[in-house]
PDB file of C-alpha atoms in Angstrom:
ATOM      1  CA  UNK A   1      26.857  -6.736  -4.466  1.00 54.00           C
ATOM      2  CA  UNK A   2      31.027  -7.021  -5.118  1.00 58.00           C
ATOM      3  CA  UNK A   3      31.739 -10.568  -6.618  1.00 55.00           C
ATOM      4  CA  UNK A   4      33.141 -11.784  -3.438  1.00 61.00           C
ATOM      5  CA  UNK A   5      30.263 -10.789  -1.729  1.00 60.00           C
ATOM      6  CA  UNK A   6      28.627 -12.437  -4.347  1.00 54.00           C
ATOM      7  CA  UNK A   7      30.662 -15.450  -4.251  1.00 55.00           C
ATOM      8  CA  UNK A   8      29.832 -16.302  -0.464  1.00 59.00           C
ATOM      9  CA  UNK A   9      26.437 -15.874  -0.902  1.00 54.00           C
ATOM     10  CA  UNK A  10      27.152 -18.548  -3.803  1.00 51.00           C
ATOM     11  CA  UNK A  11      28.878 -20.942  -1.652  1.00 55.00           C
ATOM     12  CA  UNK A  12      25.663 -21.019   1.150  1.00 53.00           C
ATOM     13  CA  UNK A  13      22.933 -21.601  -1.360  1.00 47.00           C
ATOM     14  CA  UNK A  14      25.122 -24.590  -3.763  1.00 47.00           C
ATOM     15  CA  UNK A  15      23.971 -27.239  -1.679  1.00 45.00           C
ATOM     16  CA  UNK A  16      20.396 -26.202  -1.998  1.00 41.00           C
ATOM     17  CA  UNK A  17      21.115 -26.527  -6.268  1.00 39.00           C
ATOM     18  CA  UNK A  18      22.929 -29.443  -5.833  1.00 42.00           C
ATOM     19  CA  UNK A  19      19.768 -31.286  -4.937  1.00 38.00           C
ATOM     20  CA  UNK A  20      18.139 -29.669  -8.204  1.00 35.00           C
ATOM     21  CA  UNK A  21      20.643 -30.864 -11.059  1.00 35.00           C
ATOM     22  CA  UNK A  22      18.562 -30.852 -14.140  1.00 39.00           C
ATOM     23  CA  UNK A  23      15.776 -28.454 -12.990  1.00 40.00           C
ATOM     24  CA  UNK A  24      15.532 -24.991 -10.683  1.00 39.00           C
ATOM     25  CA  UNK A  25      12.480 -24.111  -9.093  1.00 37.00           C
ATOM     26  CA  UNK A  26      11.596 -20.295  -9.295  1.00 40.00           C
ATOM     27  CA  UNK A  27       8.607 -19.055  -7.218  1.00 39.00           C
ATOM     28  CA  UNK A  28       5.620 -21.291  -9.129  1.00 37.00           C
ATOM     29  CA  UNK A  29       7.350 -21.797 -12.320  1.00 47.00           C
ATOM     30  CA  UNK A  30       9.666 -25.497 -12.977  1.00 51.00           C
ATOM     31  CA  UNK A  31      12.292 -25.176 -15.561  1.00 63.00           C
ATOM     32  CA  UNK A  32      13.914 -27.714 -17.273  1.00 65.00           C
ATOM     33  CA  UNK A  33      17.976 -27.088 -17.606  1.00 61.00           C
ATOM     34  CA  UNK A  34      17.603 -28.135 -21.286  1.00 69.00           C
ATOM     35  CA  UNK A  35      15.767 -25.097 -22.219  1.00 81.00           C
ATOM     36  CA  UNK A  36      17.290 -22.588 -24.237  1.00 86.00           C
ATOM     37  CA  UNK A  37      19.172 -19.112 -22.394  1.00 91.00           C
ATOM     38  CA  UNK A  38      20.384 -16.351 -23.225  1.00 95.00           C
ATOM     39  CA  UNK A  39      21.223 -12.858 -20.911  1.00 96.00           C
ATOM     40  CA  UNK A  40      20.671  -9.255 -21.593  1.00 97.00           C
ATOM     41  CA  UNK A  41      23.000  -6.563 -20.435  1.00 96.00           C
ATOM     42  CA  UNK A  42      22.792  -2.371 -20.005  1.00 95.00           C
ATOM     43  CA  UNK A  43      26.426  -1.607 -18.793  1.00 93.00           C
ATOM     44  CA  UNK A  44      27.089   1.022 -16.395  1.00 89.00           C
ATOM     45  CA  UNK A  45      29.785   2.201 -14.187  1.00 86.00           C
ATOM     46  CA  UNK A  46      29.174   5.062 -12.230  1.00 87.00           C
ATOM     47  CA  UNK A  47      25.629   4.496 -13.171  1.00 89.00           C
ATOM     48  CA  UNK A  48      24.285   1.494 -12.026  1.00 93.00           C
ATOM     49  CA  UNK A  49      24.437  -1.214 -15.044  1.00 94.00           C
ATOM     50  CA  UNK A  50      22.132  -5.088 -14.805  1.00 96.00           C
ATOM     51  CA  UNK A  51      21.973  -8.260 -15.585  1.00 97.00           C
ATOM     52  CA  UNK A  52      18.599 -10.527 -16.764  1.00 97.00           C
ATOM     53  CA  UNK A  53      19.189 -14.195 -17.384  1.00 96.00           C
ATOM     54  CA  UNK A  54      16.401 -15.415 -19.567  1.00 95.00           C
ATOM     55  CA  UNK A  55      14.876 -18.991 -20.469  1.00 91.00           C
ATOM     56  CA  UNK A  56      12.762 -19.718 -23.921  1.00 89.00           C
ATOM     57  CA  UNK A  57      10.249 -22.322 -23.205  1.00 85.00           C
ATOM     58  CA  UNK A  58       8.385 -23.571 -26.156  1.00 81.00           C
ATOM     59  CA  UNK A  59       4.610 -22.989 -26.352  1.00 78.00           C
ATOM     60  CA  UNK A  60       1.765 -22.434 -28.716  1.00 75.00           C
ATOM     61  CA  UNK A  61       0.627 -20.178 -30.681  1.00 77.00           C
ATOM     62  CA  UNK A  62       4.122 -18.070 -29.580  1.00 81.00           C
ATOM     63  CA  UNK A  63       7.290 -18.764 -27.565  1.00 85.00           C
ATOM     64  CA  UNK A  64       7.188 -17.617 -24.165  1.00 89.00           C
ATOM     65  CA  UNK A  65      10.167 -16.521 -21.626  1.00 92.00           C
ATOM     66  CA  UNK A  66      10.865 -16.395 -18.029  1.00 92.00           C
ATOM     67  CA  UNK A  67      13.592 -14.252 -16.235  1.00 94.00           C
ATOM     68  CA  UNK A  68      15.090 -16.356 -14.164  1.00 92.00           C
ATOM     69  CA  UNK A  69      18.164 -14.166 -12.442  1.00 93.00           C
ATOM     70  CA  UNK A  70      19.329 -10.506 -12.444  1.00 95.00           C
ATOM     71  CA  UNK A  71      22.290  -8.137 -10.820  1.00 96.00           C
ATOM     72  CA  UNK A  72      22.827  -4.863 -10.818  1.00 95.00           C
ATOM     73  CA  UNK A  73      26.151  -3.792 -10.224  1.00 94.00           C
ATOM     74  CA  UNK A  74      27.846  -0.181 -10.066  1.00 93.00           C
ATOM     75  CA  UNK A  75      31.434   1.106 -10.036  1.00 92.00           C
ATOM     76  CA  UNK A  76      32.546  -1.999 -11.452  1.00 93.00           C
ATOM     77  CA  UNK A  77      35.641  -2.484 -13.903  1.00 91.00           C
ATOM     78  CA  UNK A  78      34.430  -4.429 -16.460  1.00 92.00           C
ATOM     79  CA  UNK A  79      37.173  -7.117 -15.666  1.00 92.00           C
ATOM     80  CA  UNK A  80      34.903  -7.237 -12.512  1.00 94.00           C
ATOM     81  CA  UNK A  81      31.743  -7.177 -14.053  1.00 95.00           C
ATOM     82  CA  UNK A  82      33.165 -10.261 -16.105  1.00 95.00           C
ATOM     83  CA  UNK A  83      33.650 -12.116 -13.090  1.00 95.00           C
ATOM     84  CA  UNK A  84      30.392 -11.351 -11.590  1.00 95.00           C
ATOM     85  CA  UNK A  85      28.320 -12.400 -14.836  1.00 96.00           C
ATOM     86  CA  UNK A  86      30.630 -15.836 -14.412  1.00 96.00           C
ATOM     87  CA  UNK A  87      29.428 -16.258 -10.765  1.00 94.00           C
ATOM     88  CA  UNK A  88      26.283 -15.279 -11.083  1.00 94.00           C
ATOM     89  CA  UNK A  89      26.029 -18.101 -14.640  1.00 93.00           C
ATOM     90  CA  UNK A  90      27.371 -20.661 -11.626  1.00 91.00           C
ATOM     91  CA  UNK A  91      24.596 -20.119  -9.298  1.00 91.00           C
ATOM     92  CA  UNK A  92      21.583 -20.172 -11.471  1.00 90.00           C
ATOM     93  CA  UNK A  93      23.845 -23.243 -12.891  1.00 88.00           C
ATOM     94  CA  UNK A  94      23.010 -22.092 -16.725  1.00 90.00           C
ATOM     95  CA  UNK A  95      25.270 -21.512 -19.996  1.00 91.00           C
ATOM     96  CA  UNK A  96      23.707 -18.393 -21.805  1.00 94.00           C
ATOM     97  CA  UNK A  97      24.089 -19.002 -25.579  1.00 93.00           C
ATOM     98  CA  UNK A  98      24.360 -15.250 -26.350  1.00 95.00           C
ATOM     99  CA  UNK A  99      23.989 -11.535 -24.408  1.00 96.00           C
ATOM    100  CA  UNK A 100      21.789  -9.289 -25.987  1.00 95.00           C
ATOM    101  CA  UNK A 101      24.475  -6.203 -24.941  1.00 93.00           C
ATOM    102  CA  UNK A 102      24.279  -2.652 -24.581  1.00 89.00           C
ATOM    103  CA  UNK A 103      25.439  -1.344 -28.319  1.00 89.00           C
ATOM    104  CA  UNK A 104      27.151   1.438 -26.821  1.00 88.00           C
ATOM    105  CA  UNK A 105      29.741  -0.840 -25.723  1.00 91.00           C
ATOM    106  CA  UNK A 106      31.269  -0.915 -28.993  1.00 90.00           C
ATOM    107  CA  UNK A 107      32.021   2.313 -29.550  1.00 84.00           C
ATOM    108  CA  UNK A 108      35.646   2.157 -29.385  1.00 76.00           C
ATOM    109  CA  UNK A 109      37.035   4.288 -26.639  1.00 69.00           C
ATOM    110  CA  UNK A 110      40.229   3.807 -26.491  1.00 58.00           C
ATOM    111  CA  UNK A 111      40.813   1.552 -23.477  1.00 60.00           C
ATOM    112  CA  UNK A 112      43.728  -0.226 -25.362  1.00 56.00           C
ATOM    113  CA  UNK A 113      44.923   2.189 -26.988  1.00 54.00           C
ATOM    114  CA  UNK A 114      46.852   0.318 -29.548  1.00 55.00           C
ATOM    115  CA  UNK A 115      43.731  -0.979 -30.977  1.00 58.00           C
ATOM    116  CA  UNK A 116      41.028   1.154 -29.903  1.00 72.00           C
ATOM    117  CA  UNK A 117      39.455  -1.713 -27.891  1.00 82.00           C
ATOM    118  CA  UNK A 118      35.708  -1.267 -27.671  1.00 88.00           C
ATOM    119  CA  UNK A 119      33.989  -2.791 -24.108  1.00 90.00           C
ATOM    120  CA  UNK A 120      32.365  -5.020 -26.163  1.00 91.00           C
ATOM    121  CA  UNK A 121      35.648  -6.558 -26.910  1.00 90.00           C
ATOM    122  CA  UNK A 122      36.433  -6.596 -23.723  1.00 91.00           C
ATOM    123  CA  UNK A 123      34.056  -8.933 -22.527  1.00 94.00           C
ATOM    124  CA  UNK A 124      34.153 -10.827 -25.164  1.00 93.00           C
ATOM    125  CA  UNK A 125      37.827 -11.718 -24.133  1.00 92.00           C
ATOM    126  CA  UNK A 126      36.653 -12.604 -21.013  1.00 95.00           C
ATOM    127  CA  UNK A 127      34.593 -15.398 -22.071  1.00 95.00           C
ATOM    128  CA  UNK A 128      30.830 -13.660 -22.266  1.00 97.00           C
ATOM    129  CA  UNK A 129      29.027 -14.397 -25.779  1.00 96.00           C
ATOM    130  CA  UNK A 130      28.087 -11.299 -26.871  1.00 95.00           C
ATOM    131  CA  UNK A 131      25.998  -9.590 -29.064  1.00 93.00           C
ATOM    132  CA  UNK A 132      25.422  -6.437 -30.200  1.00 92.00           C
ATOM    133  CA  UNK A 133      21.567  -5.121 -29.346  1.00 91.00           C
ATOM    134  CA  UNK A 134      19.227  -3.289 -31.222  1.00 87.00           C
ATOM    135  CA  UNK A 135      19.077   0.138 -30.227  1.00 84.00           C
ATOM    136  CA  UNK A 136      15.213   0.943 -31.909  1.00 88.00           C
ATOM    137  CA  UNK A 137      14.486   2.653 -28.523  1.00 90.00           C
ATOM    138  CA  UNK A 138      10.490   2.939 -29.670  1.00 91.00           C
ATOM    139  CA  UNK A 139      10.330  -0.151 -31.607  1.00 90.00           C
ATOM    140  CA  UNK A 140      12.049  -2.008 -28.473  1.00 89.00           C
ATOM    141  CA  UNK A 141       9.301  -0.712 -25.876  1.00 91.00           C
ATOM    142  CA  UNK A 142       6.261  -1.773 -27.967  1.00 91.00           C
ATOM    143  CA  UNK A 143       7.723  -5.169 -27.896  1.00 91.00           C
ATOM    144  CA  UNK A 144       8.672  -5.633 -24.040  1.00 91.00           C
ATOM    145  CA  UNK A 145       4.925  -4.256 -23.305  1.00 90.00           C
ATOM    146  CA  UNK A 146       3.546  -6.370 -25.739  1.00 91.00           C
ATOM    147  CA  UNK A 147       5.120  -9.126 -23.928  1.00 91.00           C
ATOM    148  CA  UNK A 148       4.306  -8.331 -20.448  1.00 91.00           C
ATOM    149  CA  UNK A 149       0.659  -7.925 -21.364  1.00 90.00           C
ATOM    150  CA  UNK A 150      -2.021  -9.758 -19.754  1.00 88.00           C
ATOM    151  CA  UNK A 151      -4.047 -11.867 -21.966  1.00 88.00           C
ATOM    152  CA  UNK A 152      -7.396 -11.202 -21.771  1.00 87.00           C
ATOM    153  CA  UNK A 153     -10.541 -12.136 -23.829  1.00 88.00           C
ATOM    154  CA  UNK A 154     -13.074 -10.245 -26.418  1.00 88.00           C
ATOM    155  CA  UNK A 155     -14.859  -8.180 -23.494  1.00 88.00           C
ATOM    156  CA  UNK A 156     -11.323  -7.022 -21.874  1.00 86.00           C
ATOM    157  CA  UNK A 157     -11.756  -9.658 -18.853  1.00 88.00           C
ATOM    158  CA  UNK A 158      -8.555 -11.332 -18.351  1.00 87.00           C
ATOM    159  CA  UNK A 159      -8.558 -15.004 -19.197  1.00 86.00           C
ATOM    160  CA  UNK A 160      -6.344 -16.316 -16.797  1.00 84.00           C
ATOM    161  CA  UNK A 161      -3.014 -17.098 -19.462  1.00 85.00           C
ATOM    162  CA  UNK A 162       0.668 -16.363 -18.897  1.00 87.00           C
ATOM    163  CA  UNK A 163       2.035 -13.222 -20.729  1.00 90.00           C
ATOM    164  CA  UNK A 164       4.984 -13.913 -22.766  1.00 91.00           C
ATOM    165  CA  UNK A 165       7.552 -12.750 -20.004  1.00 92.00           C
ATOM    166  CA  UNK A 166       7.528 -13.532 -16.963  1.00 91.00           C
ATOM    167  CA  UNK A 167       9.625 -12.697 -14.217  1.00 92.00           C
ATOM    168  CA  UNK A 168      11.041 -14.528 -11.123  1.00 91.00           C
ATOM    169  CA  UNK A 169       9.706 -13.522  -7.834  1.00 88.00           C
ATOM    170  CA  UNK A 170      13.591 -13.340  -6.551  1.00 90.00           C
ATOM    171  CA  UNK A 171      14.149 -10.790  -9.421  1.00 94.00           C
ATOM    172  CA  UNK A 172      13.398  -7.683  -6.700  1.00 93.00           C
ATOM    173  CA  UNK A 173      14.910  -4.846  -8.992  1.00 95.00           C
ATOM    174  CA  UNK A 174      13.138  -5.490 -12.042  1.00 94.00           C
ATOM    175  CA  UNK A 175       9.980  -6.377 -10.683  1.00 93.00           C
ATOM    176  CA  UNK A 176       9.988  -2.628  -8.448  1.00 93.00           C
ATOM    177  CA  UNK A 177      11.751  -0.741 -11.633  1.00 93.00           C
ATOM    178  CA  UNK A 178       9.896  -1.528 -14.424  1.00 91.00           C
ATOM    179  CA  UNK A 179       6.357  -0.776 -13.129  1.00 90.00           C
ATOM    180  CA  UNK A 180       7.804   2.624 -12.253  1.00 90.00           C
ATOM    181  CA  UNK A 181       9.240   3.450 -15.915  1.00 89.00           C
ATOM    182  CA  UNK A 182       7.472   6.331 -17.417  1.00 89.00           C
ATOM    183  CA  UNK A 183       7.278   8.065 -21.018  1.00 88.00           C
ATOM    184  CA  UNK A 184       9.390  10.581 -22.042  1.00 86.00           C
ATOM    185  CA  UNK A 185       7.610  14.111 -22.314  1.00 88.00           C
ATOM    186  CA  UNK A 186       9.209  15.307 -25.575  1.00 89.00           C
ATOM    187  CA  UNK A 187       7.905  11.356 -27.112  1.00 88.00           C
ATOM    188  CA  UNK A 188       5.606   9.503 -25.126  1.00 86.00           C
ATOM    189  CA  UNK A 189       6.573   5.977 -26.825  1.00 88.00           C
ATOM    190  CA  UNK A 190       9.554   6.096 -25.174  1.00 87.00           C
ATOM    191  CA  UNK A 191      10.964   5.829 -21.883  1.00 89.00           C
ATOM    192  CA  UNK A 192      12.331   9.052 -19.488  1.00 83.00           C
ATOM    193  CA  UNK A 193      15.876   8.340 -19.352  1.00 86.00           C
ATOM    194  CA  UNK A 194      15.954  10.687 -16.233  1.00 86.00           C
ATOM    195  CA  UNK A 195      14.549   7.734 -14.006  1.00 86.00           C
ATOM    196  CA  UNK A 196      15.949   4.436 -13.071  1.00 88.00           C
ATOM    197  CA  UNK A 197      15.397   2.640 -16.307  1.00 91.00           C
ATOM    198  CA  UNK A 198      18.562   0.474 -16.368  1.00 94.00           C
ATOM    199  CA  UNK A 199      16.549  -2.686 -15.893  1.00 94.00           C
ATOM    200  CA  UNK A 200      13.958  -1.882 -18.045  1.00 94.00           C
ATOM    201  CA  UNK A 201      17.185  -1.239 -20.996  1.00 94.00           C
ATOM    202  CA  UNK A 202      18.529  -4.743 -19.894  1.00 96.00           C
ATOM    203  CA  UNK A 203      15.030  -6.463 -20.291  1.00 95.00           C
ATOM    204  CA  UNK A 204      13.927  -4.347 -23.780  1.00 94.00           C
ATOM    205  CA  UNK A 205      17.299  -5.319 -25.326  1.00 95.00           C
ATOM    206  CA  UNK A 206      16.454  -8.995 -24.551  1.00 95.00           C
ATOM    207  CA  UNK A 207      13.043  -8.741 -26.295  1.00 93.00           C
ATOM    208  CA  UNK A 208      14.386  -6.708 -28.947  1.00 91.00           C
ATOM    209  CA  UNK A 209      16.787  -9.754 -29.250  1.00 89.00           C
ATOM    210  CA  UNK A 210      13.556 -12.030 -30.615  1.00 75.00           C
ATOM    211  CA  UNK A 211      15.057 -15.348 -29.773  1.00 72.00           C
ATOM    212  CA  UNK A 212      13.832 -19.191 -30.701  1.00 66.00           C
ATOM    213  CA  UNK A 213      14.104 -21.938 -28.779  1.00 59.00           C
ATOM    214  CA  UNK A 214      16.621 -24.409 -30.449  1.00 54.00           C
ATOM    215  CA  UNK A 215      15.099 -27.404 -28.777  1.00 53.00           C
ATOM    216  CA  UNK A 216      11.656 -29.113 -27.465  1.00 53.00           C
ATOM    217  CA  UNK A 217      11.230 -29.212 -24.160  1.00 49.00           C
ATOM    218  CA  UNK A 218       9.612 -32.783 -23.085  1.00 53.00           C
ATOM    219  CA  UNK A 219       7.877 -32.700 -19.754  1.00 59.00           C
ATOM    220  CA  UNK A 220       9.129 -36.020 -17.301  1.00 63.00           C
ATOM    221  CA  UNK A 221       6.244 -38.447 -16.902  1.00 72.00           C
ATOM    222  CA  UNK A 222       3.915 -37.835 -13.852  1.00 74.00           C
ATOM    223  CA  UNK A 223       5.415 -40.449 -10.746  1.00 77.00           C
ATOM    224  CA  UNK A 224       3.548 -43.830 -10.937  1.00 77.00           C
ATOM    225  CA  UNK A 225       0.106 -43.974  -8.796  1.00 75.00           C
ATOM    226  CA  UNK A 226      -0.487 -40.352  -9.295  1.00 78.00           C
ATOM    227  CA  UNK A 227      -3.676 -38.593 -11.306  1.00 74.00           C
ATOM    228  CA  UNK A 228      -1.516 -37.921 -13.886  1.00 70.00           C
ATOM    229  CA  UNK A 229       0.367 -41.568 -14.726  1.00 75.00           C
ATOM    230  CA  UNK A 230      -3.382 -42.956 -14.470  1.00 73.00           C
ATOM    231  CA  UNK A 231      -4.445 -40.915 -16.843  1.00 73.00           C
ATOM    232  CA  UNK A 232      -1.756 -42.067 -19.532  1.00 72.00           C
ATOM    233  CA  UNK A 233      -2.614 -45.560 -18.980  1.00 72.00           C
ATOM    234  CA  UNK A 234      -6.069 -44.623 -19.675  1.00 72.00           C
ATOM    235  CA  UNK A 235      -5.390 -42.694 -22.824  1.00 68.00           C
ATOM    236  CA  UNK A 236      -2.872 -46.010 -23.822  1.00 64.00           C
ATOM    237  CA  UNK A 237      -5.324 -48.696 -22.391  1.00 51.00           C
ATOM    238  CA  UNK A 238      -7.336 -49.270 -25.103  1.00 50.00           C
ATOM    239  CA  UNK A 239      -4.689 -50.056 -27.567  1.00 46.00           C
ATOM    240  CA  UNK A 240      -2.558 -52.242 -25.264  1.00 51.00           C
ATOM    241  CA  UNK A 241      -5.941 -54.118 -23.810  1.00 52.00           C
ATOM    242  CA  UNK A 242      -4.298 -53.076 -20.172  1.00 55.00           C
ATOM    243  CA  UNK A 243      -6.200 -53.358 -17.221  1.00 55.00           C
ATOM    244  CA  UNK A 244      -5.963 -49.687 -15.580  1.00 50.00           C
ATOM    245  CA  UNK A 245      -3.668 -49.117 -12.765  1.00 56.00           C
ATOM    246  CA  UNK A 246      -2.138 -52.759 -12.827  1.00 58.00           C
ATOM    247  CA  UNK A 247       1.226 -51.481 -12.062  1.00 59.00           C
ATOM    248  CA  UNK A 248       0.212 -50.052  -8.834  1.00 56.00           C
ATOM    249  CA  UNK A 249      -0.999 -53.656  -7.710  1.00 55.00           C
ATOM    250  CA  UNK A 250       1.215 -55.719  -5.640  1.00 56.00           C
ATOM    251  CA  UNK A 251       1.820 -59.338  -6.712  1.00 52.00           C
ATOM    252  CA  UNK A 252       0.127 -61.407  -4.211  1.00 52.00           C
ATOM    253  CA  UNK A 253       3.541 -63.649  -4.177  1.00 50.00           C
TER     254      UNK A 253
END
């Protein structure tokens, strides 16, 4: 998708976000806009390159993340692939705080070639936050599986947790590609890089990334007369001698 292609199908869905200020609902997941994000990126041109947005949402024992956007793109400039990173940051409405980036766009190649300008450099004159990846191919896929694993208990049953990463049900190239990845015959810890693994590249520099969540994310209380708002008054009644659900009774004035 060009970025004016991109930018229409923008336009038609804004109204549908505008409704959603503080929060964007992806398949069964709710995420607060305060959370934490950051993007991956594995640039391409006349291969295809992508895009993962991701969102840290703090959890015990360990941090867990949700991809919440992607876009692939091929036979781009990267002037263009600027702009569609910017549109695409509109839509899902979020303000990445870094992008875990390719590290092969900083080998200098001579694009300005006064200075040598790496494509690294180039996006980071056109406003994207980046940052350099780790490039531990091996090291990088035991972490993404580790965090796409299933949880399951002491007899291999699974017990019904999230994995670490998730991913968005509108996310259609990552969720077909990355099931399809498969190990390299020379090294079987690693990936073929014969097949289609530029979304699984995007994702594993993310992971490989290891970010924290800089804030708490504080649930909104449940609406009044629900389960949920009962139960707080119950777990508040006996210190505050309340009578349980009195704010749901009218006043017979």
């Amino acid at each position: 998708m060009t970025p004016t292609e991109m930018a229409a199908r923008i336009a038609e869905l804004e109204a549908q976000l505008a409704s959603v200020p503080k929060a964007v609902s992806r398949g069964p997941v709710m995420l607060s806009r305060d959370l934490e994000c950051f993007a991956s990126m594995d640039w391409g041109r006349l291969k295809p390159g992508c895009f993962a947005w991701w969102m840290a949402i703090p959890a015990e024992p360990e941090t867990r993340y949700h991809i919440v956007g992607e876009w692939k793109f091929q036979g781009l400039d990267d002037e263009d692939i600027a702009d569609g990173y910017h549109e695409m940051c509109k839509f899902l409405s979020l303000k990445p705080k870094y992008i875990a980036g390719d590290p092969s766009m900083w080998i200098a190649d001579g694009r300005n070639r006064a200075r040598g300008q790496s494509r690294g450099e180039t996006f980071q004159k056109c406003r994207m936050p980046m940052k350099k990846a780790l490039n531990d191919r091996v090291s990088g896929w035991a972490r993404l599986a580790r965090m796409l694993r299933v949880p399951v208990d002491a007899t291999g049953a699974p017990t019904g947790a999230l994995p670490i990463l998730t991913i968005d049900q509108s996310c259609a190239y990552l969720i077909r590609s990355l099931p399809a990845l498969r190990s390299d015959r020379t090294n079987a810890e690693d990936v073929d890089t014969n097949g289609d693994d530029h979304g699984g590249d995007a994702v594993r520099y993310g992971a490989a990334s290891r970010p924290m969540p800089a804030n708490k994310w504080i649930a909104p209380p449940p609406p009044k007369g629900t389960m949920g708002d009962l139960m707080n008054q119950l777990r508040g009644a006996g210190a505050r001698q309340a009578v349980l659900g009195a704010d749901n009774v009218r006043s017979a004035a």
